[in-house]
Tab-separated table of C-alpha atoms in Angstrom:
chain	number	residue	atom	x	y	z
A	865	MET	CA	110.910	170.023	-40.319
A	866	THR	CA	109.051	171.397	-37.288
A	867	LYS	CA	110.184	171.104	-33.688
A	868	SER	CA	107.378	168.657	-32.942
A	869	HIS	CA	108.557	166.371	-35.740
A	870	ILE	CA	112.129	166.544	-34.483
A	871	LEU	CA	110.966	165.762	-30.940
A	872	PHE	CA	108.933	162.809	-32.206
A	873	LEU	CA	111.941	161.422	-34.077
A	874	ASN	CA	114.159	161.911	-31.025
A	875	VAL	CA	111.747	160.021	-28.790
A	876	THR	CA	111.329	157.295	-31.410
A	877	GLY	CA	115.088	156.845	-31.653
A	878	ILE	CA	115.408	156.563	-27.868
A	879	VAL	CA	112.583	154.009	-27.632
A	880	MET	CA	114.076	151.913	-30.443
A	881	PHE	CA	117.480	151.989	-28.766
A	882	LEU	CA	116.016	150.898	-25.408
A	883	LEU	CA	114.109	148.046	-27.058
A	884	LEU	CA	117.232	146.812	-28.838
A	885	TRP	CA	119.191	147.161	-25.617
A	886	GLU	CA	116.560	145.155	-23.725
A	887	VAL	CA	116.638	142.343	-26.258
A	888	GLY	CA	120.437	142.372	-26.447
A	889	GLY	CA	120.736	142.426	-22.661
A	890	ARG	CA	118.418	139.451	-22.274
A	891	ILE	CA	120.442	137.492	-24.820
A	892	ALA	CA	123.927	138.473	-23.578
A	893	GLY	CA	123.157	138.139	-19.899
A	894	GLU	CA	123.583	140.461	-16.932
A	895	ASN	CA	127.319	139.830	-16.620
A	896	LEU	CA	127.962	141.196	-20.133
A	897	LEU	CA	125.169	143.732	-20.697
A	898	ALA	CA	122.462	144.307	-18.120
A	899	ALA	CA	119.071	145.028	-19.685
A	900	PRO	CA	117.381	148.404	-18.989
A	901	SER	CA	114.692	146.712	-16.880
A	902	ILE	CA	117.437	145.439	-14.557
A	903	VAL	CA	119.404	148.698	-14.600
A	904	VAL	CA	116.350	150.703	-13.473
A	905	PHE	CA	115.956	148.705	-10.258
A	906	GLU	CA	119.693	148.819	-9.565
A	907	TYR	CA	119.714	152.567	-10.223
A	908	ILE	CA	116.963	153.148	-7.662
A	909	ARG	CA	118.861	151.030	-5.129
A	910	LEU	CA	122.035	153.055	-5.645
A	911	LEU	CA	120.145	156.336	-5.316
A	912	PHE	CA	118.745	155.342	-1.931
A	913	ALA	CA	122.124	153.999	-0.813
A	914	GLY	CA	123.511	157.531	-1.189
A	915	ASP	CA	127.099	156.728	-2.185
A	916	MET	CA	126.566	157.538	-5.853
A	917	LEU	CA	125.313	161.101	-5.420
A	918	ARG	CA	127.678	161.884	-2.551
A	919	GLU	CA	130.765	160.864	-4.515
A	920	LEU	CA	129.458	162.567	-7.667
A	921	VAL	CA	128.958	165.903	-5.913
A	922	GLY	CA	132.444	165.736	-4.402
A	923	SER	CA	134.032	164.883	-7.757
A	924	LEU	CA	132.155	167.628	-9.602
A	925	ARG	CA	133.243	170.179	-7.023
A	926	GLN	CA	136.875	169.396	-7.731
A	927	MET	CA	136.270	169.180	-11.466
A	928	PHE	CA	134.805	172.680	-11.600
A	929	VAL	CA	137.913	174.080	-9.920
A	930	GLY	CA	140.114	172.761	-12.729
A	931	PHE	CA	137.569	173.685	-15.382
A	932	GLY	CA	137.147	177.177	-13.942
A	933	LEU	CA	140.903	177.730	-14.031
A	934	ALA	CA	140.989	176.522	-17.648
A	935	CYS	CA	138.316	179.065	-18.607
A	936	ALA	CA	139.820	181.901	-16.565
A	937	ILE	CA	143.227	181.443	-18.196
A	938	GLY	CA	142.300	179.955	-21.570
A	939	MET	CA	139.674	182.471	-22.678
A	940	PRO	CA	141.808	185.630	-22.389
A	941	MET	CA	144.825	183.696	-23.641
A	942	GLY	CA	142.936	182.607	-26.758
A	943	ALA	CA	141.660	186.135	-27.363
A	944	LEU	CA	145.187	187.544	-27.115
A	945	MET	CA	146.516	184.857	-29.464
A	946	GLY	CA	143.835	185.716	-31.998
A	947	ARG	CA	144.486	189.468	-31.917
A	948	ILE	CA	148.252	189.718	-31.323
A	949	ARG	CA	150.602	187.877	-33.670
A	950	LEU	CA	153.531	187.872	-31.238
A	951	VAL	CA	151.476	186.134	-28.546
A	952	ASP	CA	150.160	183.680	-31.131
A	953	ALA	CA	153.662	182.786	-32.307
A	954	LEU	CA	154.924	182.297	-28.749
A	955	VAL	CA	152.010	180.369	-27.255
A	956	HIS	CA	150.186	178.536	-30.062
A	957	PRO	CA	152.653	175.615	-30.395
A	958	TRP	CA	152.398	174.848	-26.687
A	959	VAL	CA	148.607	175.013	-26.647
A	960	SER	CA	148.472	172.689	-29.650
A	961	MET	CA	150.736	170.203	-27.869
A	962	VAL	CA	148.476	170.262	-24.817
A	963	VAL	CA	145.461	169.440	-26.999
A	964	VAL	CA	147.055	166.434	-28.729
A	965	THR	CA	148.677	165.008	-25.574
A	966	SER	CA	146.616	162.421	-23.717
A	967	ALA	CA	145.907	163.389	-20.115
A	968	ALA	CA	146.136	159.696	-19.191
A	969	ALA	CA	149.753	159.689	-20.358
A	970	LEU	CA	150.482	162.658	-18.094
A	971	ALA	CA	148.748	161.171	-15.050
A	972	PRO	CA	151.830	159.306	-13.683
A	973	ILE	CA	153.909	162.502	-13.903
A	974	PHE	CA	151.211	164.525	-12.170
A	975	ILE	CA	150.964	161.922	-9.418
A	976	LEU	CA	154.704	162.344	-8.768
A	977	MET	CA	154.326	166.140	-8.799
A	978	PHE	CA	151.094	166.608	-6.848
A	979	GLY	CA	150.383	163.302	-5.139
A	980	THR	CA	146.994	161.602	-5.466
A	981	GLY	CA	144.808	164.214	-3.811
A	982	PHE	CA	142.926	167.345	-4.812
A	983	GLU	CA	145.773	169.004	-6.717
A	984	PHE	CA	146.291	165.974	-8.951
A	985	ARG	CA	142.664	165.849	-10.074
A	986	VAL	CA	142.495	169.606	-10.625
A	987	ALA	CA	145.669	169.487	-12.735
A	988	ILE	CA	144.372	166.655	-14.922
A	989	VAL	CA	141.063	168.435	-15.516
A	990	PHE	CA	142.830	171.714	-16.272
A	991	VAL	CA	145.175	170.187	-18.855
A	992	SER	CA	142.348	168.248	-20.507
A	993	SER	CA	140.059	171.259	-20.993
A	994	PHE	CA	142.471	174.200	-21.299
A	995	GLY	CA	143.455	173.628	-24.941
A	996	TYR	CA	139.886	173.394	-26.236
A	997	VAL	CA	138.804	176.531	-24.394
A	998	THR	CA	141.852	178.449	-25.609
A	999	LEU	CA	141.758	177.407	-29.265
A	1000	THR	CA	138.026	178.064	-29.604
A	1001	ALA	CA	138.507	181.596	-28.252
A	1002	TYR	CA	141.508	181.963	-30.547
A	1003	HIS	CA	139.569	181.073	-33.700
A	1004	GLY	CA	136.745	183.345	-32.614
A	1005	ALA	CA	139.115	186.267	-32.132
A	1006	ARG	CA	140.732	185.647	-35.502
A	1007	GLY	CA	137.337	185.529	-37.183
A	1008	ILE	CA	136.281	189.025	-36.106
A	1009	ASP	CA	135.751	191.155	-39.194
A	1010	PRO	CA	138.444	193.898	-39.302
A	1011	LYS	CA	135.881	196.272	-40.813
A	1012	ILE	CA	133.971	196.239	-37.531
A	1013	ILE	CA	137.097	197.325	-35.666
A	1014	ASP	CA	137.752	200.019	-38.284
A	1015	VAL	CA	134.241	201.407	-37.867
A	1016	ALA	CA	134.724	201.613	-34.097
A	1017	ARG	CA	138.040	203.417	-34.553
A	1018	SER	CA	136.515	205.844	-37.033
A	1019	TYR	CA	134.232	207.016	-34.225
A	1020	SER	CA	137.297	207.606	-32.015
A	1021	THR	CA	136.457	204.658	-29.786
A	1022	GLY	CA	139.252	203.870	-27.348
A	1023	PRO	CA	140.819	200.410	-26.945
A	1024	VAL	CA	138.867	199.593	-23.783
A	1025	GLU	CA	135.519	200.610	-25.302
A	1026	THR	CA	136.341	198.774	-28.533
A	1027	TYR	CA	137.062	195.620	-26.571
A	1028	ARG	CA	133.950	195.940	-24.399
A	1029	LYS	CA	131.459	196.954	-27.076
A	1030	VAL	CA	132.849	195.293	-30.220
A	1031	ILE	CA	135.331	192.500	-29.610
A	1032	LEU	CA	133.713	190.912	-26.553
A	1033	PRO	CA	130.181	190.665	-28.029
A	1034	ALA	CA	131.629	189.191	-31.233
A	1035	LEU	CA	133.749	186.750	-29.245
A	1036	PHE	CA	131.104	185.743	-26.704
A	1037	PRO	CA	129.483	182.896	-28.697
A	1038	TYR	CA	132.907	181.315	-29.159
A	1039	LEU	CA	133.651	181.608	-25.447
A	1040	ILE	CA	130.464	179.713	-24.622
A	1041	THR	CA	131.190	177.103	-27.281
A	1042	GLY	CA	134.740	176.693	-25.980
A	1043	ALA	CA	133.405	176.278	-22.449
A	1044	ARG	CA	130.978	173.601	-23.628
A	1045	LEU	CA	133.749	171.708	-25.410
A	1046	GLY	CA	136.051	172.072	-22.439
A	1047	LEU	CA	133.370	170.852	-20.047
A	1048	VAL	CA	132.971	167.591	-21.978
A	1049	HIS	CA	136.694	166.887	-21.737
A	1050	ALA	CA	136.827	168.048	-18.122
A	1051	THR	CA	134.173	165.498	-17.157
A	1052	ARG	CA	136.032	162.682	-18.897
A	1053	ALA	CA	139.305	163.752	-17.294
A	1054	MET	CA	137.741	163.817	-13.838
A	1055	VAL	CA	136.608	160.198	-14.148
A	1056	MET	CA	139.904	159.075	-15.654
A	1057	ALA	CA	141.970	160.758	-12.922
A	1058	GLU	CA	139.878	159.229	-10.153
A	1059	MET	CA	140.089	155.781	-11.728
A	1060	PHE	CA	143.893	156.085	-11.558
A	1061	VAL	CA	143.848	156.583	-7.782
A	1062	LEU	CA	140.595	154.738	-6.983
A	1063	VAL	CA	138.802	157.633	-5.300
A	1064	GLY	CA	135.597	159.571	-5.884
A	1065	TYR	CA	133.106	158.835	-8.611
A	1066	GLY	CA	135.734	157.422	-10.959
A	1067	GLY	CA	136.799	155.038	-8.214
A	1068	LEU	CA	133.211	153.811	-7.883
A	1069	ILE	CA	133.038	153.186	-11.636
A	1070	PHE	CA	136.300	151.229	-11.564
A	1071	GLN	CA	135.248	149.121	-8.586
A	1072	THR	CA	131.828	148.272	-9.988
A	1073	GLY	CA	133.533	147.254	-13.222
A	1074	GLN	CA	134.823	144.239	-11.279
A	1075	ASP	CA	131.305	143.085	-10.289
A	1076	LEU	CA	129.608	140.095	-11.867
A	1077	SER	CA	126.652	142.264	-12.884
A	1078	THR	CA	127.081	145.248	-15.204
A	1079	ALA	CA	123.934	146.932	-13.834
A	1080	PRO	CA	125.761	149.085	-11.208
A	1081	LEU	CA	128.405	150.126	-13.749
A	1082	ILE	CA	125.782	151.158	-16.294
A	1083	SER	CA	123.886	153.045	-13.579
A	1084	TYR	CA	126.974	155.121	-12.743
A	1085	LEU	CA	127.646	155.798	-16.420
A	1086	VAL	CA	124.035	156.830	-17.075
A	1087	THR	CA	124.156	159.291	-14.165
A	1088	LEU	CA	127.402	160.764	-15.466
A	1089	MET	CA	125.908	161.080	-18.937
A	1090	PHE	CA	122.849	162.944	-17.645
A	1091	VAL	CA	124.988	165.316	-15.595
A	1092	SER	CA	127.281	166.035	-18.571
A	1093	VAL	CA	124.403	166.624	-20.983
A	1094	GLY	CA	122.569	168.777	-18.441
A	1095	ALA	CA	125.631	170.924	-17.723
A	1096	ASN	CA	126.302	171.337	-21.434
A	1097	MET	CA	122.710	172.384	-22.085
A	1098	GLY	CA	122.921	174.742	-19.122
A	1099	LEU	CA	125.895	176.528	-20.646
A	1100	GLY	CA	123.995	176.846	-23.927
A	1101	TRP	CA	121.004	178.316	-22.059
A	1102	ILE	CA	123.280	180.815	-20.302
A	1103	GLY	CA	124.696	181.812	-23.670
A	1104	ARG	CA	121.232	182.472	-25.080
A	1105	GLN	CA	120.202	184.500	-22.032
A	1106	LEU	CA	123.298	186.695	-21.983
A	1107	ALA	CA	123.585	187.051	-25.759
A	1108	PRO	CA	120.446	186.519	-27.895
A	1109	TRP	CA	122.666	186.348	-30.989
A	1110	TYR	CA	124.421	183.195	-29.688
A	1111	ASP	CA	122.329	180.644	-31.641
A	1112	SER	CA	122.348	182.600	-34.880
A	1113	LYS	CA	126.112	183.106	-34.712
A	1114	MET	CA	126.795	179.426	-34.092
A	1115	SER	CA	124.379	178.359	-36.840
A	1116	ALA	CA	126.109	180.693	-39.279
A	1117	GLY	CA	129.494	179.276	-38.255
């Protein structure tokens, strides 16, 4: 199937969904499911009002602090776990527990520890994304073919050069994939944390959820969806620019 055919099917699916949504929205009513034709006008109104974009930018700024810390700590941690058995045995159980534990369940504890400000939101985002970043890097490091390392050693390549020229290029696609997975969970965690304390973009979503019309709520959710998809695609584009083998490696996996 060619790219043009895939694009045509994608557009067709979107149009069909919007038509069904329009019909369903007209039947259900604006208080249950605002139709796209109503959401468009409300979306434009919110854009010109300015609150939506201002709160979104502020929330994303704090989210990227927590997400950046998760990548800065999780990526090397995952690589060490994948290459050193002692580190794996010591750390893996804790990372696994972080992944399966709901960040919403930890929110009350974090509020007691950090308050309801910047530190609280950063901590929630960090915990929500750290495990996915770490475990993806871990599986990538474990999947490196030992024969490649043996070849490098046979040419008397030192540990630093082996890491820079062999391990890192082999691990890079997994680092990007882990970052993309972590970013999805970081975005969700940001909204959830802000809904707990009624601030930022999550606070706007919670407050509009009390309105009689669902059009503002859907507008906020659509904006968040576009930002998440765009950021995820941006990370994929960065991966392809820095490492042309990124797509082929992920397809093979």
